[in-house]
CSV table of C-alpha atoms in Angstrom, one decimal:
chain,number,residue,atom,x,y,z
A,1,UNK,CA,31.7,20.7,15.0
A,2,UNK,CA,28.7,18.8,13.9
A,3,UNK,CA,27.5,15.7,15.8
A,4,UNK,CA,27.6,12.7,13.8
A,5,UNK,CA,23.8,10.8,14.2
A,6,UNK,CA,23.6,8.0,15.7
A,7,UNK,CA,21.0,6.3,14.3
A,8,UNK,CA,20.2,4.4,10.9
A,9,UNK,CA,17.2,6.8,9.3
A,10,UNK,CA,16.1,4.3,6.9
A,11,UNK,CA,15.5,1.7,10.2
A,12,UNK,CA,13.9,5.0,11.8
A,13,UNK,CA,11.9,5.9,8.2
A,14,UNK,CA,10.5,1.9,8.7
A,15,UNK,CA,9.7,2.5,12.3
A,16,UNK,CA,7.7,5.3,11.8
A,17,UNK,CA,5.7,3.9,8.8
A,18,UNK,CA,4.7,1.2,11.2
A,19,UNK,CA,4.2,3.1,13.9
A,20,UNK,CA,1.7,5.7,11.5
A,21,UNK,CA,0.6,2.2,10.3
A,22,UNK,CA,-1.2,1.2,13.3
A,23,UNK,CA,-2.5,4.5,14.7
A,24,UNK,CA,-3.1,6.7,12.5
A,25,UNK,CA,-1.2,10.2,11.7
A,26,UNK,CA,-3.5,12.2,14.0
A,27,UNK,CA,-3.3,9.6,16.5
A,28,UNK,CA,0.5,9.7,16.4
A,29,UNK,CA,2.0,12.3,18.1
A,30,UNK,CA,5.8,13.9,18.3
A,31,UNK,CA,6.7,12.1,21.9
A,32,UNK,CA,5.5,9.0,20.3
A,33,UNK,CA,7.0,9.4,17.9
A,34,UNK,CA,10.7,10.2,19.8
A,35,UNK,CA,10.1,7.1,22.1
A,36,UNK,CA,9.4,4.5,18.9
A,37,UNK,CA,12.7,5.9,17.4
A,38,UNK,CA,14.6,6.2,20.4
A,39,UNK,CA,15.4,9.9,19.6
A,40,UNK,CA,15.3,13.3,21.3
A,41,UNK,CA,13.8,16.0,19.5
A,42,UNK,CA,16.7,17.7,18.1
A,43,UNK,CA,17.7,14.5,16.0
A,44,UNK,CA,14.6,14.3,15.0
A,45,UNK,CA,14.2,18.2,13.6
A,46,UNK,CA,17.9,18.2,11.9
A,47,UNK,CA,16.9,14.4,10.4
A,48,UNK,CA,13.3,14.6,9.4
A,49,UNK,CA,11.9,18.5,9.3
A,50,UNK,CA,8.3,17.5,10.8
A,51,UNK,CA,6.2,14.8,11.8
A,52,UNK,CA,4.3,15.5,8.5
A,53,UNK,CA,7.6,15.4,6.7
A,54,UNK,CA,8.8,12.3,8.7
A,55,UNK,CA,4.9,10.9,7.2
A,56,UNK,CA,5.2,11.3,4.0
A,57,UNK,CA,9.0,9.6,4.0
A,58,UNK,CA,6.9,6.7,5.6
A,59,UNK,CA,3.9,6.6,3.0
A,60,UNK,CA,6.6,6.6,0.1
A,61,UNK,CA,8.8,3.8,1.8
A,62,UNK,CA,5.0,2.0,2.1
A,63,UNK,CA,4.4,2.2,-1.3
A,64,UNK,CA,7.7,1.5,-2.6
A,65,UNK,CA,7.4,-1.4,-1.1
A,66,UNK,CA,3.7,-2.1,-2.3
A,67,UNK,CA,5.4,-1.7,-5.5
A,68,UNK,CA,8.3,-4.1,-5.2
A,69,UNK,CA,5.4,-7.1,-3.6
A,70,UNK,CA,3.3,-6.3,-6.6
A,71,UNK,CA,5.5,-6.9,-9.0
A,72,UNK,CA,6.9,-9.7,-7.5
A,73,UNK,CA,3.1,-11.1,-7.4
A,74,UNK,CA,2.4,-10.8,-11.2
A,75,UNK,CA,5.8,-12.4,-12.1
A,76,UNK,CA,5.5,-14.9,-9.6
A,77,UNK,CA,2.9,-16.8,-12.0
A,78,UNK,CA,3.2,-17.9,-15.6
A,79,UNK,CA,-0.4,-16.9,-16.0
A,80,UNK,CA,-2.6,-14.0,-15.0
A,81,UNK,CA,-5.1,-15.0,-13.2
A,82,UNK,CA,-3.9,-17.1,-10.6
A,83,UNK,CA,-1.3,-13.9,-10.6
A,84,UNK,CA,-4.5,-11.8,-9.9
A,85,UNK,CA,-6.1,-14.3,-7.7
A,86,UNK,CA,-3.1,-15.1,-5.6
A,87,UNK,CA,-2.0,-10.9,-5.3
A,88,UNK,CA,-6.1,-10.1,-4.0
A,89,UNK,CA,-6.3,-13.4,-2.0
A,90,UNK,CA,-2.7,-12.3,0.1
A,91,UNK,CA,-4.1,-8.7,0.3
A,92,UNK,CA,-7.6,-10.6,1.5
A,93,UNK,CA,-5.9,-12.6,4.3
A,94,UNK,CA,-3.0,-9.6,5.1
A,95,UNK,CA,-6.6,-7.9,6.6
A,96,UNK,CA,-8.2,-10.8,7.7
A,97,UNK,CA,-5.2,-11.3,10.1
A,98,UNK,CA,-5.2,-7.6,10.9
A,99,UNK,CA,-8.3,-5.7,10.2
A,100,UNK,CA,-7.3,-2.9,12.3
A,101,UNK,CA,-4.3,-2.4,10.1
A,102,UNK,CA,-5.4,-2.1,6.5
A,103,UNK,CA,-3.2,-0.3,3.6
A,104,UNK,CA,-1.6,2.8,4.7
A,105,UNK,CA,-2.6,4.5,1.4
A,106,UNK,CA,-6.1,4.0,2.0
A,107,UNK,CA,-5.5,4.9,5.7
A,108,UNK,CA,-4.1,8.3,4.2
A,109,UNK,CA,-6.6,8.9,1.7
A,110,UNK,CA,-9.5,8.6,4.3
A,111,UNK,CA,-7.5,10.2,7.4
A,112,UNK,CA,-5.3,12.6,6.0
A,113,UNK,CA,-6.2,13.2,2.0
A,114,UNK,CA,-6.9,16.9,2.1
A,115,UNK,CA,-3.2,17.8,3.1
A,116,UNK,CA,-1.5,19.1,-0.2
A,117,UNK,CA,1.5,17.0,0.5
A,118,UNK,CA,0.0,13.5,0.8
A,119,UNK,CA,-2.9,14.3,-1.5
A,120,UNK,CA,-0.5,13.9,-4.7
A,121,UNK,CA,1.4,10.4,-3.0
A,122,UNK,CA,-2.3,9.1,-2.5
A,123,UNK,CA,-2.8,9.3,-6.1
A,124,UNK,CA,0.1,8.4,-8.0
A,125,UNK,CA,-0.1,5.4,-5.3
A,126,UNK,CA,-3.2,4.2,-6.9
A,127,UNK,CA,-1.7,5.1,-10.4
A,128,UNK,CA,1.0,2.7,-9.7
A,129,UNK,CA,-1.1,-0.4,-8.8
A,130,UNK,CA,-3.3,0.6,-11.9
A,131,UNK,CA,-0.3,0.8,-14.3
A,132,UNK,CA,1.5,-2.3,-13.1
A,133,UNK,CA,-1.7,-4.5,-12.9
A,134,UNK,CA,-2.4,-3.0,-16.8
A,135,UNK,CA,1.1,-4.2,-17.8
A,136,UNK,CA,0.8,-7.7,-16.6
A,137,UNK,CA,-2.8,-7.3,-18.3
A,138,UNK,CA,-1.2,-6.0,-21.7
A,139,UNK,CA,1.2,-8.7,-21.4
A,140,UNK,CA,-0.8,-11.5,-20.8
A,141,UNK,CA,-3.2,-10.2,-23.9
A,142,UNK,CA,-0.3,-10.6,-26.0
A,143,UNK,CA,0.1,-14.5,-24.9
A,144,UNK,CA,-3.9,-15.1,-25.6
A,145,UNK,CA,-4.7,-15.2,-22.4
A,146,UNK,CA,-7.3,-12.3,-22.2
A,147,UNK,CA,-9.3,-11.4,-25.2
A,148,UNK,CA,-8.4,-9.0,-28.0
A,149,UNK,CA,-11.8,-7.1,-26.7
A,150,UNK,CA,-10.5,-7.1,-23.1
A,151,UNK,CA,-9.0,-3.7,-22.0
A,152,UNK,CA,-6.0,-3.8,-20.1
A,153,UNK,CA,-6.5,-0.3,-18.9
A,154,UNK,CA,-10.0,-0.6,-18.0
A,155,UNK,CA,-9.6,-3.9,-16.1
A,156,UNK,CA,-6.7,-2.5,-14.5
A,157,UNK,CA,-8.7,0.4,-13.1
A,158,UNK,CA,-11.5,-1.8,-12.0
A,159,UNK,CA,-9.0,-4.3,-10.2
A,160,UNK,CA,-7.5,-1.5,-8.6
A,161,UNK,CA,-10.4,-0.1,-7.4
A,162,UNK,CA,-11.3,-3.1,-6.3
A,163,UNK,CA,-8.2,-3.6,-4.4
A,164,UNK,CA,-8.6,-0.4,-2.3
A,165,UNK,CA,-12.1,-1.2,-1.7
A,166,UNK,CA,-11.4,-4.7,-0.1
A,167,UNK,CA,-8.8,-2.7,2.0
A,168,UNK,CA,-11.7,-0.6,3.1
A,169,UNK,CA,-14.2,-3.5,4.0
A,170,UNK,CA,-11.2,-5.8,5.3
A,171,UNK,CA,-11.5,-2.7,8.3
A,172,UNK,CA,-15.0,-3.6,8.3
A,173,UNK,CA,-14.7,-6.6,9.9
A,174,UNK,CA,-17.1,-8.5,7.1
A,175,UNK,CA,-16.2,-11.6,7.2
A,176,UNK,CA,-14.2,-14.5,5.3
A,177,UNK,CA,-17.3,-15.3,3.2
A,178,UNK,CA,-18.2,-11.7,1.9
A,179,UNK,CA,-14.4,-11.1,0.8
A,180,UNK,CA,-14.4,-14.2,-0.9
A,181,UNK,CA,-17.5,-14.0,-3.2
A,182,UNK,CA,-16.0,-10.7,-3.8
A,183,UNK,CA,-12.9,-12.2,-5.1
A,184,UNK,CA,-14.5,-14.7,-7.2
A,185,UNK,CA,-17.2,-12.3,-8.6
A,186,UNK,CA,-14.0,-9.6,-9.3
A,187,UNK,CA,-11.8,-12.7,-10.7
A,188,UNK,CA,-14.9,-13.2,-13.5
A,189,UNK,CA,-13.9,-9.8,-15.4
A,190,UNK,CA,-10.9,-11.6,-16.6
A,191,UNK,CA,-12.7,-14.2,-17.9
């Protein structure tokens, strides 16, 4: 007879993201792995496959939550620019208070991109920011907010870019001052 588990995978998915979060996935290893989720090996085999497997449950978890904050970010505003403004300025203070940290899709594109299975996440990752900032751009078009010459796709792509490159430079350790003329240089584009 099968042993029933004893333990919640999506509290043990959540655990692991963070855990990958703040090291790393090469700096995370299997025992780690088994003391953050309290686990012996077995469990985790029959629950999760692999640490890679177990990885790339985390990175979707990460972005589906990325995905539920942005959206909540654009539709927190009646406008779009202090819906921009506001999303970049939380992301700007998120590494501010936690340089070390960063986004865990950038952290996978720069530690880990060349493996097949988190190459593809990587990308529709960025694809998702870029579509959903593009709606809220369409959107707000549509009210007269942005010029008819604006390009919802094109400003989405450069706002999303921009995103993952503030992640990059929040590691950096820049500085308050350099992230902010950033911002208010990037916020122009809408203009």
């Amino acid at each position: 007879m099968a042993r029933t588990r004893e333990f919640d995978i999506d509290q043990a998915v959540d655990r692991a993201m963070d855990l990958f979060w703040r090291r790393g996935y090469a700096d995370t290893s299997l025992p780690d792995l088994l003391k953050e989720l309290s686990i012996g090996s077995g469990s985790f085999y029959a629950a999760f496959g692999s640490k890679e497997q177990l990885y790339v449950r985390s990175l979707d978890r990460y972005v589906s939550l990325q995905r539920r904050d942005l959206e909540n970010a654009l539709d927190a505003e009646d406008e779009i620019r202090p819906a921009v403004r506001r999303l970049l300025a939380s992301l700007i203070e998120a590494d501010l208070a936690d340089p070390a940290r960063g986004c865990l899709v950038v952290n996978t594109a720069t530690q880990c991109g060349d493996r097949a299975l988190v190459e593809d996440r990587v990308a529709a990752a960025i694809r998702q920011v870029e579509s959903l900032l593009a709606g809220a751009l369409e959107r707000a078009r549509a009210r007269g907010e942005l010029s008819e010459d604006k390009d919802p796709r094109g400003l989405a792509r450069f706002l999303t870019t921009f995103v993952q490159g503030v992640r990059v430079v929040g590691q950096a350790r820049v500085g308050r001052d350099f992230v902010d003329d950033a911002l208010s240089t990037a916020m122009r584009v809408l203009d």
